[in-house]
Every structure is written in C-alpha cells, then in structure tokens.
N, CA, C and O atoms as a MOPAC input file, in Angstrom:
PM7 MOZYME 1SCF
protein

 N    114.71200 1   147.81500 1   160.26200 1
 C    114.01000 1   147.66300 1   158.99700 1
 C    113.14700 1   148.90800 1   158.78600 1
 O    112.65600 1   149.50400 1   159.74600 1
 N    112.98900 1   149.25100 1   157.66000 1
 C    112.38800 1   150.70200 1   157.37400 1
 C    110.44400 1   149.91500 1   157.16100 1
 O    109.97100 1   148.84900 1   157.55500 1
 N    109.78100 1   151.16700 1   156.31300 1
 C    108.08700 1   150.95800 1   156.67900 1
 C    108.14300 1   149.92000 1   155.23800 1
 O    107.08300 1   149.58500 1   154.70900 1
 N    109.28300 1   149.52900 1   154.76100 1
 C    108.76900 1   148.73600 1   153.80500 1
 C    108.07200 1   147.37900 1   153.96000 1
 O    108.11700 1   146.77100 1   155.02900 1
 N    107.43500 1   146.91800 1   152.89800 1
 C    106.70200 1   145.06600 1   153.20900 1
 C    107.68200 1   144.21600 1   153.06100 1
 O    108.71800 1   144.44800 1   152.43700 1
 N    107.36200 1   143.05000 1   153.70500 1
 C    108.09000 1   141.66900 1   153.06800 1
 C    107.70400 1   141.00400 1   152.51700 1
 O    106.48800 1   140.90000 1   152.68100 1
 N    108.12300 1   140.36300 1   151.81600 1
 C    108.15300 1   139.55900 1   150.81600 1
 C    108.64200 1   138.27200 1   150.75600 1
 O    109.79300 1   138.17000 1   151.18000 1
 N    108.06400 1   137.13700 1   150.31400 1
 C    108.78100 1   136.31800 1   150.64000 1
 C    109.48100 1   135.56000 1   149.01000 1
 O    108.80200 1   135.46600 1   147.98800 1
 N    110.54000 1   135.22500 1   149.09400 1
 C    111.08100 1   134.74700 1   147.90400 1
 C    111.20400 1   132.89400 1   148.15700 1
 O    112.07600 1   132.44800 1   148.90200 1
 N    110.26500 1   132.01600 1   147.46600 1
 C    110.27800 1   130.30100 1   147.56100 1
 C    111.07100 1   130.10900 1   146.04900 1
 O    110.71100 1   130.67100 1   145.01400 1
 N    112.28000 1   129.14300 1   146.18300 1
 C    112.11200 1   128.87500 1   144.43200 1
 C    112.47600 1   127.62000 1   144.81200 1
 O    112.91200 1   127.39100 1   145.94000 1
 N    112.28300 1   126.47300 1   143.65900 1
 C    112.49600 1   125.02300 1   143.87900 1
 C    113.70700 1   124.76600 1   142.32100 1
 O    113.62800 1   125.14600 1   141.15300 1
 N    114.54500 1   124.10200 1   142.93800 1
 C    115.51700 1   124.24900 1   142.00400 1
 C    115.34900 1   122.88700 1   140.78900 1
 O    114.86500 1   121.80800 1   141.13100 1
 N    115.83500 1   123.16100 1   139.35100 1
 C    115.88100 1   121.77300 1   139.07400 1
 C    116.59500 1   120.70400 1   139.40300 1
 O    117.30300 1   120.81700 1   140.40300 1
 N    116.59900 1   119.41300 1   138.66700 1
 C    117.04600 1   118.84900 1   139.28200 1
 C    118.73100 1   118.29400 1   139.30100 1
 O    119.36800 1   118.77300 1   138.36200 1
 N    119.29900 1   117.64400 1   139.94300 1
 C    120.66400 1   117.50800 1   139.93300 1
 C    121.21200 1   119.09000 1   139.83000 1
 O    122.08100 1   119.23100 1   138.96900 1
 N    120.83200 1   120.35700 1   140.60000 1
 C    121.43300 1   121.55500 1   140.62700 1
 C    122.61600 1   122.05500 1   141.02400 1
 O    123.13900 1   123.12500 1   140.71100 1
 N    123.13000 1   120.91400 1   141.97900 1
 C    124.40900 1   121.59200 1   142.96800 1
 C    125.62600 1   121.59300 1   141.93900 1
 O    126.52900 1   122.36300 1   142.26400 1
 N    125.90400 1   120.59400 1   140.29000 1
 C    126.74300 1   121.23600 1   139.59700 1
 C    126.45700 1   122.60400 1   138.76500 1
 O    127.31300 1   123.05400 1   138.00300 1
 N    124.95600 1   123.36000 1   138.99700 1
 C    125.29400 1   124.21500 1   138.33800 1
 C    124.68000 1   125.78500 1   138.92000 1
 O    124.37500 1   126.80600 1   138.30400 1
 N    124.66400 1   125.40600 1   140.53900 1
 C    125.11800 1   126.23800 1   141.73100 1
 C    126.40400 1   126.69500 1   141.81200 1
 O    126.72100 1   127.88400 1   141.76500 1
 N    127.36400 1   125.50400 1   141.96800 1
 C    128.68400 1   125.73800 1   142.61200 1
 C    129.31900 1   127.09800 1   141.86900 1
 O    129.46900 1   128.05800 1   142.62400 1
 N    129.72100 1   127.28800 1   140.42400 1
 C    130.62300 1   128.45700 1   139.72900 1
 C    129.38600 1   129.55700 1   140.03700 1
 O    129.60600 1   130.70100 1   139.63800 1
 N    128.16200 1   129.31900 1   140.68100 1
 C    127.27300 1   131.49400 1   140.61000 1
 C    127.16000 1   131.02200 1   142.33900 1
 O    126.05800 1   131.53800 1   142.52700 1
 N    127.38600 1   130.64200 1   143.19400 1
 C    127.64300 1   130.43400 1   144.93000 1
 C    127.86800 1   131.71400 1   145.15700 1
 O    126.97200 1   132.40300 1   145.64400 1
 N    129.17100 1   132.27900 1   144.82400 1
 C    129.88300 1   133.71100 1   145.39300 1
 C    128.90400 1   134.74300 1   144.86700 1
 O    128.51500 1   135.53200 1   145.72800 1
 N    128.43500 1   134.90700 1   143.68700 1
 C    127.60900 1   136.14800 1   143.21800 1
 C    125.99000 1   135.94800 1   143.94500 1
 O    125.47900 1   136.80500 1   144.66700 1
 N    125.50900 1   134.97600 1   143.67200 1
 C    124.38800 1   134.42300 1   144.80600 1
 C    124.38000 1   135.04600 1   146.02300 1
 O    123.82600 1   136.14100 1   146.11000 1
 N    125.05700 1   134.39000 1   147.28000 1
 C    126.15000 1   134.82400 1   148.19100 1
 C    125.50600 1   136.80600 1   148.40600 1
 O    124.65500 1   137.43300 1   149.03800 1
 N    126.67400 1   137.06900 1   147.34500 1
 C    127.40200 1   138.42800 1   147.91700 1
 C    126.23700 1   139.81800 1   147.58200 1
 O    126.25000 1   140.97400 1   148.00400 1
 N    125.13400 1   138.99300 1   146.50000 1
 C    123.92400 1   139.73600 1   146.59400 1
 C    122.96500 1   139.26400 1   147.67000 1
 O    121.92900 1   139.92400 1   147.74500 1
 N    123.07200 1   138.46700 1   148.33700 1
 C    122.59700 1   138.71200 1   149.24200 1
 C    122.58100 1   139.13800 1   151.16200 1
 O    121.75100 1   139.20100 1   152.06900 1
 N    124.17300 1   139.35900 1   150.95200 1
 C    124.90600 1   139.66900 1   151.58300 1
 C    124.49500 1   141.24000 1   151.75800 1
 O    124.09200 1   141.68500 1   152.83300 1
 N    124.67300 1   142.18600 1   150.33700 1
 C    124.34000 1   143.37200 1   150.12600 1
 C    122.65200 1   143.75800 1   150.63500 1
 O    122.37200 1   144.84300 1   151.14500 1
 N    121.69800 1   142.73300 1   150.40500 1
 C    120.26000 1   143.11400 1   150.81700 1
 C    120.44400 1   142.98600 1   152.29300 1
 O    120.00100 1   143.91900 1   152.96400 1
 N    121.00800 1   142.01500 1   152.90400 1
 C    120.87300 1   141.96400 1   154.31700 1
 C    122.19800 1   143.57400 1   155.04800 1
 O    121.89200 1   144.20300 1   156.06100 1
 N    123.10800 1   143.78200 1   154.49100 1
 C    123.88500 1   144.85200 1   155.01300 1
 C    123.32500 1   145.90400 1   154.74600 1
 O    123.90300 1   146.97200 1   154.95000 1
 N    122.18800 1   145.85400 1   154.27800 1
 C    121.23900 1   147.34700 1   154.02200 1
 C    119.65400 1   147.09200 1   155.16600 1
 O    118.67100 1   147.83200 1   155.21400 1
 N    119.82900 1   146.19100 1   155.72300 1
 C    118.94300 1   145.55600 1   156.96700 1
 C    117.82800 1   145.31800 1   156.32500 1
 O    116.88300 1   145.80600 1   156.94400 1
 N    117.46000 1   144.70000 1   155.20200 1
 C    116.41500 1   144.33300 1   154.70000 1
 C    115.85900 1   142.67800 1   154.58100 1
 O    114.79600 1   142.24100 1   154.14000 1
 N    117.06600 1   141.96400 1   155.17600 1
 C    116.68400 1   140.45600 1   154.85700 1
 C    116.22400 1   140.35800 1   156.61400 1
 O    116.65400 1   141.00500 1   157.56900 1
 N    114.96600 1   139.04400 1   156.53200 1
 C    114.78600 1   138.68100 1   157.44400 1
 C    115.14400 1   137.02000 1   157.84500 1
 O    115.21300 1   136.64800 1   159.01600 1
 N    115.29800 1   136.35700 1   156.99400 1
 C    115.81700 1   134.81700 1   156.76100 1
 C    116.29900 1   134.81100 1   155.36400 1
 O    115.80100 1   135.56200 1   154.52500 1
 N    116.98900 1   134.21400 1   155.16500 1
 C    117.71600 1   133.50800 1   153.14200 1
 C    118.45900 1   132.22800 1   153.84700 1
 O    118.90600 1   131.88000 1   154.94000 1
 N    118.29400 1   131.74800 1   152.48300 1
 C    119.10700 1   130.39400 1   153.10600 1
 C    118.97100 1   129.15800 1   152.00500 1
 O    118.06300 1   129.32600 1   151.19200 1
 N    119.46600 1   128.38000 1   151.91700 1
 C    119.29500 1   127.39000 1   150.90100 1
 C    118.47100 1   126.23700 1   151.16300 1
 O    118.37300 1   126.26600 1   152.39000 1
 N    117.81100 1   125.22600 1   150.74900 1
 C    117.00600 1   124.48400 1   151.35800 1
 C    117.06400 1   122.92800 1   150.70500 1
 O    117.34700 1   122.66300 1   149.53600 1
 N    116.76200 1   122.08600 1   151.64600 1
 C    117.44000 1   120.61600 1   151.81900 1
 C    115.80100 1   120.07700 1   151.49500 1
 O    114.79700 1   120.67300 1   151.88500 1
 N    115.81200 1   118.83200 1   150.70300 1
 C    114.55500 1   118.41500 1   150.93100 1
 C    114.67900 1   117.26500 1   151.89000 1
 O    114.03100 1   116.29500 1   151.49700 1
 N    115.32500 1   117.06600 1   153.05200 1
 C    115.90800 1   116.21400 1   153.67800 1
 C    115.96000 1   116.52500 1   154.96400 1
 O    116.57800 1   117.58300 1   155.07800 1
 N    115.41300 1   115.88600 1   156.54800 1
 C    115.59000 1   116.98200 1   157.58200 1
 C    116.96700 1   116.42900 1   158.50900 1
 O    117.33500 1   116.47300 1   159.68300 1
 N    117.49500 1   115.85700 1   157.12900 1
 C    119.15400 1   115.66000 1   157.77700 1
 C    119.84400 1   116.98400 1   157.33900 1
 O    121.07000 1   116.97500 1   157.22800 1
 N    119.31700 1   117.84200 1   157.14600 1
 C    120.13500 1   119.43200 1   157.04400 1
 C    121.32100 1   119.06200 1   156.20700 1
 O    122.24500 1   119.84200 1   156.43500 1
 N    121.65200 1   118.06500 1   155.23500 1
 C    122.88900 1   118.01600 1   154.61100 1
 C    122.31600 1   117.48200 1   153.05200 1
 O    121.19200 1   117.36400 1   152.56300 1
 N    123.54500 1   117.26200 1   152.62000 1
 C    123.12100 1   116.95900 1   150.98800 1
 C    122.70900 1   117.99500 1   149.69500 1
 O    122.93500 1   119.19200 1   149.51900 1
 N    122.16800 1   117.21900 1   149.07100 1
 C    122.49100 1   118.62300 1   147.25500 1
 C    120.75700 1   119.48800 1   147.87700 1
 O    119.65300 1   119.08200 1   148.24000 1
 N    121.38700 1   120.73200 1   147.70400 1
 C    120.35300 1   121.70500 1   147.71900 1
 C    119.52100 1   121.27200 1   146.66000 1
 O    119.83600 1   120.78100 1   145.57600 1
 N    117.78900 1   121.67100 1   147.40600 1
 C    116.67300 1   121.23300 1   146.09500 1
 C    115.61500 1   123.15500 1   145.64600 1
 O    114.57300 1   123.43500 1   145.05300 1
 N    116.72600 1   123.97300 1   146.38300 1
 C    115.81700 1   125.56200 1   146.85000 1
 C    116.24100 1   126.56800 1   147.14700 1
 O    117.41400 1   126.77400 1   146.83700 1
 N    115.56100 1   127.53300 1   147.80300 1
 C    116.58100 1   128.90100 1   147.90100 1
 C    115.25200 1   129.55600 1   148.77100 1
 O    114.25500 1   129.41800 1   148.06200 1
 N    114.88500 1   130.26100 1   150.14700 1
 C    114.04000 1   130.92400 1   150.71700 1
 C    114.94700 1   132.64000 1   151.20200 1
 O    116.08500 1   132.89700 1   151.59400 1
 N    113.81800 1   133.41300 1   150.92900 1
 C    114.45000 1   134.28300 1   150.95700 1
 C    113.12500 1   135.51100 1   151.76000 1
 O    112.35700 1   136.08400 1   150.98700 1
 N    113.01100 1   135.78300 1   153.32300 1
 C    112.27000 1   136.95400 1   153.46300 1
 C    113.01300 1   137.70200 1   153.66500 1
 O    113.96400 1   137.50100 1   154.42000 1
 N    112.70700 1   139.24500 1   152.79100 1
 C    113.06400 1   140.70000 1   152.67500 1
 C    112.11400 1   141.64800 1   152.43700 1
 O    111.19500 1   141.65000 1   151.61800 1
 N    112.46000 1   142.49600 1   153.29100 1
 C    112.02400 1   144.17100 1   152.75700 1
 C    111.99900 1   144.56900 1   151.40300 1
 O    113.07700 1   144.64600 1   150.81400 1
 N    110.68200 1   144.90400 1   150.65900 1
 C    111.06200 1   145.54000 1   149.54400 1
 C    110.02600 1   146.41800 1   149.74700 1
 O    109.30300 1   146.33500 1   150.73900 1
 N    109.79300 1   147.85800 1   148.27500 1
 C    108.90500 1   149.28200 1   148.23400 1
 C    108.04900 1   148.35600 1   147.35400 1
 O    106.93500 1   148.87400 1   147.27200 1
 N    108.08200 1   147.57100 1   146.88100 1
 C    106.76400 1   147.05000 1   146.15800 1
 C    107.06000 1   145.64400 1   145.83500 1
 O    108.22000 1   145.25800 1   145.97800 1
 N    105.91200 1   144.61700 1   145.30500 1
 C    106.45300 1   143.57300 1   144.19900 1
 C    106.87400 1   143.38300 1   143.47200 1
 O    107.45600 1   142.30100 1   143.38600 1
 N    106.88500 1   144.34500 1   142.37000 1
 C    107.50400 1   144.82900 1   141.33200 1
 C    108.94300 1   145.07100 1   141.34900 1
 O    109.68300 1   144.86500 1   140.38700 1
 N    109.52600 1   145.79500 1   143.18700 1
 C    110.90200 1   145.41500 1   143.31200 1
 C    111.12000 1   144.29900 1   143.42900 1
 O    112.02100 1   143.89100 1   142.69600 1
 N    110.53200 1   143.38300 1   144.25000 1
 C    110.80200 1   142.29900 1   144.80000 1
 C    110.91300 1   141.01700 1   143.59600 1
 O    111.48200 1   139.92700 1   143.67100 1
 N    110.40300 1   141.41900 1   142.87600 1
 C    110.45000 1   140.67900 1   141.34500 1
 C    111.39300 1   140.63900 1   140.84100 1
 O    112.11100 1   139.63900 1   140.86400 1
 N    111.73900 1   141.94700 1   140.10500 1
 C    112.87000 1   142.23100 1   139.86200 1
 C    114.22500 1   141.95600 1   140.42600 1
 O    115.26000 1   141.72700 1   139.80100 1
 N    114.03500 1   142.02100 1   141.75700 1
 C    115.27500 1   141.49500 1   142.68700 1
 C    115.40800 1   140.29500 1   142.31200 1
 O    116.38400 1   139.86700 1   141.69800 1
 N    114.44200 1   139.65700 1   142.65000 1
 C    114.09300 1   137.83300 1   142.34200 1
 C    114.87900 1   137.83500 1   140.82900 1
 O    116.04300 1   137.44400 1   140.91200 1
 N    114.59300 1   138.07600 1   139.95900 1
 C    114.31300 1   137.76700 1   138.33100 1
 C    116.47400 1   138.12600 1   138.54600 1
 O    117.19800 1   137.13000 1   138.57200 1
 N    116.88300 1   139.02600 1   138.62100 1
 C    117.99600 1   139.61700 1   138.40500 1
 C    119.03800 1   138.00800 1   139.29200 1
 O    120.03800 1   137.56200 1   138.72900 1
 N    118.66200 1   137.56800 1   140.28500 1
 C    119.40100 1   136.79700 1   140.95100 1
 C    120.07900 1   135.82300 1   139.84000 1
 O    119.40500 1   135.44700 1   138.88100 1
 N    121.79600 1   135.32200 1   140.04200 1
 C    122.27800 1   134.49400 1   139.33200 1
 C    122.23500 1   133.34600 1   139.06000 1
 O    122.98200 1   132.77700 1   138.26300 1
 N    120.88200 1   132.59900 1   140.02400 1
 C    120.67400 1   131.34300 1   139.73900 1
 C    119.17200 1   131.41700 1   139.04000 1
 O    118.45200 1   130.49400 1   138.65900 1
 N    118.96100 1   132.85600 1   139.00900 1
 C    117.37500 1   132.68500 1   138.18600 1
 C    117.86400 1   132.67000 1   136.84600 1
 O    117.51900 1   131.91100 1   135.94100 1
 N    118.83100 1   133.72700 1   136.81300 1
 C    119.35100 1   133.86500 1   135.61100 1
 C    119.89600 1   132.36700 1   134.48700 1
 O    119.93400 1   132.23300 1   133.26300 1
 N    120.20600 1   131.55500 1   135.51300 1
 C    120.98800 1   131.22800 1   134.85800 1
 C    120.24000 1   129.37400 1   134.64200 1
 O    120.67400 1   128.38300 1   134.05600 1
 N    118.95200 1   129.64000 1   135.46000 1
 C    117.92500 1   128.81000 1   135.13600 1
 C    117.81600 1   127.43300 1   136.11900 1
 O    117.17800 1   126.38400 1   136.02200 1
 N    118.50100 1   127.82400 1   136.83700 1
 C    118.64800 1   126.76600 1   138.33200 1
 C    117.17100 1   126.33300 1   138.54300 1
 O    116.75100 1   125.21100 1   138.25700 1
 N    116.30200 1   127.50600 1   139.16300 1
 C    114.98100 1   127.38800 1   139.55900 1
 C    114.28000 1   127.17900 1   138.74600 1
 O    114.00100 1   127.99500 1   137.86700 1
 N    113.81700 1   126.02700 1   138.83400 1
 C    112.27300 1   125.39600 1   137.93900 1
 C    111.41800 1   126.21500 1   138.38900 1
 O    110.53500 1   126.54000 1   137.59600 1
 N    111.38800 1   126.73100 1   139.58500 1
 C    110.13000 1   127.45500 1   139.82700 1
 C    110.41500 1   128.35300 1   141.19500 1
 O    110.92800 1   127.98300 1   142.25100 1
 N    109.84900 1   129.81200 1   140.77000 1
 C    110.28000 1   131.42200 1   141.99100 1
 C    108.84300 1   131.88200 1   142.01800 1
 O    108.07300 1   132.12600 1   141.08900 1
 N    108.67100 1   131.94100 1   143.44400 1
 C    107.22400 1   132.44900 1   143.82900 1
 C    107.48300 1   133.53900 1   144.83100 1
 O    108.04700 1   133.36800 1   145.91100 1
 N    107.07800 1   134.52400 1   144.42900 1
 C    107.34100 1   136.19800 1   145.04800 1
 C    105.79900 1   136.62600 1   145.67400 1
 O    104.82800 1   137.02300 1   145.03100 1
 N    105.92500 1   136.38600 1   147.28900 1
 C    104.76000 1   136.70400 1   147.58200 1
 C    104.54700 1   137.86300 1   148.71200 1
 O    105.37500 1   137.70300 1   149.60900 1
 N    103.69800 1   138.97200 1   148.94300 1
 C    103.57400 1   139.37300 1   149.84300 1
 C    103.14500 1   138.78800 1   151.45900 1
 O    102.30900 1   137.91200 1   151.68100 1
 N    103.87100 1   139.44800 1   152.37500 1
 C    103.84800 1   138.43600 1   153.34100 1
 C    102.47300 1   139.60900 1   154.23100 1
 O    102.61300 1   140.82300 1   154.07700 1
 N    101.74500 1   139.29400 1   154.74700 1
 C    100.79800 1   140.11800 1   155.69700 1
 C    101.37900 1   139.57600 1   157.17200 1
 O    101.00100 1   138.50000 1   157.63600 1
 N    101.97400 1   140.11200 1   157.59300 1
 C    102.78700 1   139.97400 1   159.02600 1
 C    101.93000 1   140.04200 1   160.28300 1
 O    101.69300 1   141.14700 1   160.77300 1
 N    101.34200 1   138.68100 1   160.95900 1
 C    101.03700 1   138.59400 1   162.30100 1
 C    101.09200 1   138.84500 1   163.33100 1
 O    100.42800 1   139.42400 1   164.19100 1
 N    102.34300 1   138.15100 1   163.16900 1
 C    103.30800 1   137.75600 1   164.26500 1
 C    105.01100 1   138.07000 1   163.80000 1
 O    105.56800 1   137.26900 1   163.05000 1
 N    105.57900 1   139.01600 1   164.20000 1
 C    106.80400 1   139.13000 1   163.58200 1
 C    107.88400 1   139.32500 1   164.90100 1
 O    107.81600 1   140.34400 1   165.58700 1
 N    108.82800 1   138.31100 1   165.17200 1
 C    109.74100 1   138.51200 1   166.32100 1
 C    110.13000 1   140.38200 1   166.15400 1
 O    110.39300 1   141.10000 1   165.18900 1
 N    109.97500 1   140.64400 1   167.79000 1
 C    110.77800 1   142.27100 1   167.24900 1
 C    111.89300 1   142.11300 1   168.48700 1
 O    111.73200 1   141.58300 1   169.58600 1
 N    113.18800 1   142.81500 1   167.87300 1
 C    114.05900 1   142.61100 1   168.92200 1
 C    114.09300 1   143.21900 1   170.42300 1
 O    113.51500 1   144.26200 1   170.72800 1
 N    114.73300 1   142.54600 1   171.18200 1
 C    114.24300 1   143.26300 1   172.38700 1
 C    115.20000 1   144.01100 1   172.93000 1
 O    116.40900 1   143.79100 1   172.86700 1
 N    114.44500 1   145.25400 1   173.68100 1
 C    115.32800 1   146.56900 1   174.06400 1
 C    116.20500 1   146.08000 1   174.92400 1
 O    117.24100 1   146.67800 1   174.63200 1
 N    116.48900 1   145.20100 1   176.00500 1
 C    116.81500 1   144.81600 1   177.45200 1
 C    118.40200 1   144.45000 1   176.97000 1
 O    119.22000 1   144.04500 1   177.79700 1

C-alpha cells in the first residue's frame, strides 16, 4: 500500500435490494476488483444483517487507500449501486489507523 489514507466506505442498502443488485453484481464486482489489483483495498465485502452469513444483502463495506476524501467520494458516488440508488445511505469516512495488521516478513 502506498503513503495514502484509508477510508472507510459503510452504505446500508434499501430495502428488498437483492432484485436490484443482481443485473450491476459484475460491474460492482469488477470495480472493485480493479481498486484491490492496484493494492489499495483493505476489506470490501457485502453485508448480512444476520450472523447466519447467508440471505438478501442489507450493505456494502469497503476499506481502501485513497489521496484524499474527495477521491474517496467520488469513488463512492461513481459505484453502480450508488448510481443506481441501491444505498439508502454511503458514509465515507477517514479512518485514523491504530492498530493496522502489517504483513509479516518470515
């Protein structure tokens, strides 16, 4: 990961979303595929309000590297389920890093 910050991306989706996830999945997906093959994601993932890990997604978490908020916004805002109005609600926050696993040399 380069000297950039992270950021963390929370959004809570509306409701009954998974019919109008399924046709933007692959573009979703493959942009974030592209942030992590440029080594900038640190977790993404979709999120269950359920801790049976199964059932209709209610979310979307996303920590990454970005040069400002203003990218990280923009990244956020451009995504195909923001676009396309999935998320009732996207909260773009700077993360001040504690504690951050670093990988180990061994």
């Amino acid at each position: 990961m380069t000297g950039r910050a992270l950021y963390l991306m929370y959004a809570e989706d509306v409701d009954r979303s998974e019919a109008l996830r399924a046709p933007l999945r692959d573009a979703h997906i493959r942009r974030r595929a592209e942030l992590a093959a440029q080594g900038r994601v640190v977790v993404s993932g979709p999120l269950w309000d359920s801790d049976a890990g199964q059932g209709d997604y209610c979310g979307s978490l996303l920590v990454a590297a970005f040069d400002s908020m203003e990218e990280a916004r923009a990244w956020a805002d451009a995504d195909p389920y923001a676009q396309a109005g999935i998320y009732r609600r996207m909260v773009v926050r700077r993360v001040n890093t504690h504690f951050l696993a670093q990988e180990s040399s061994s």
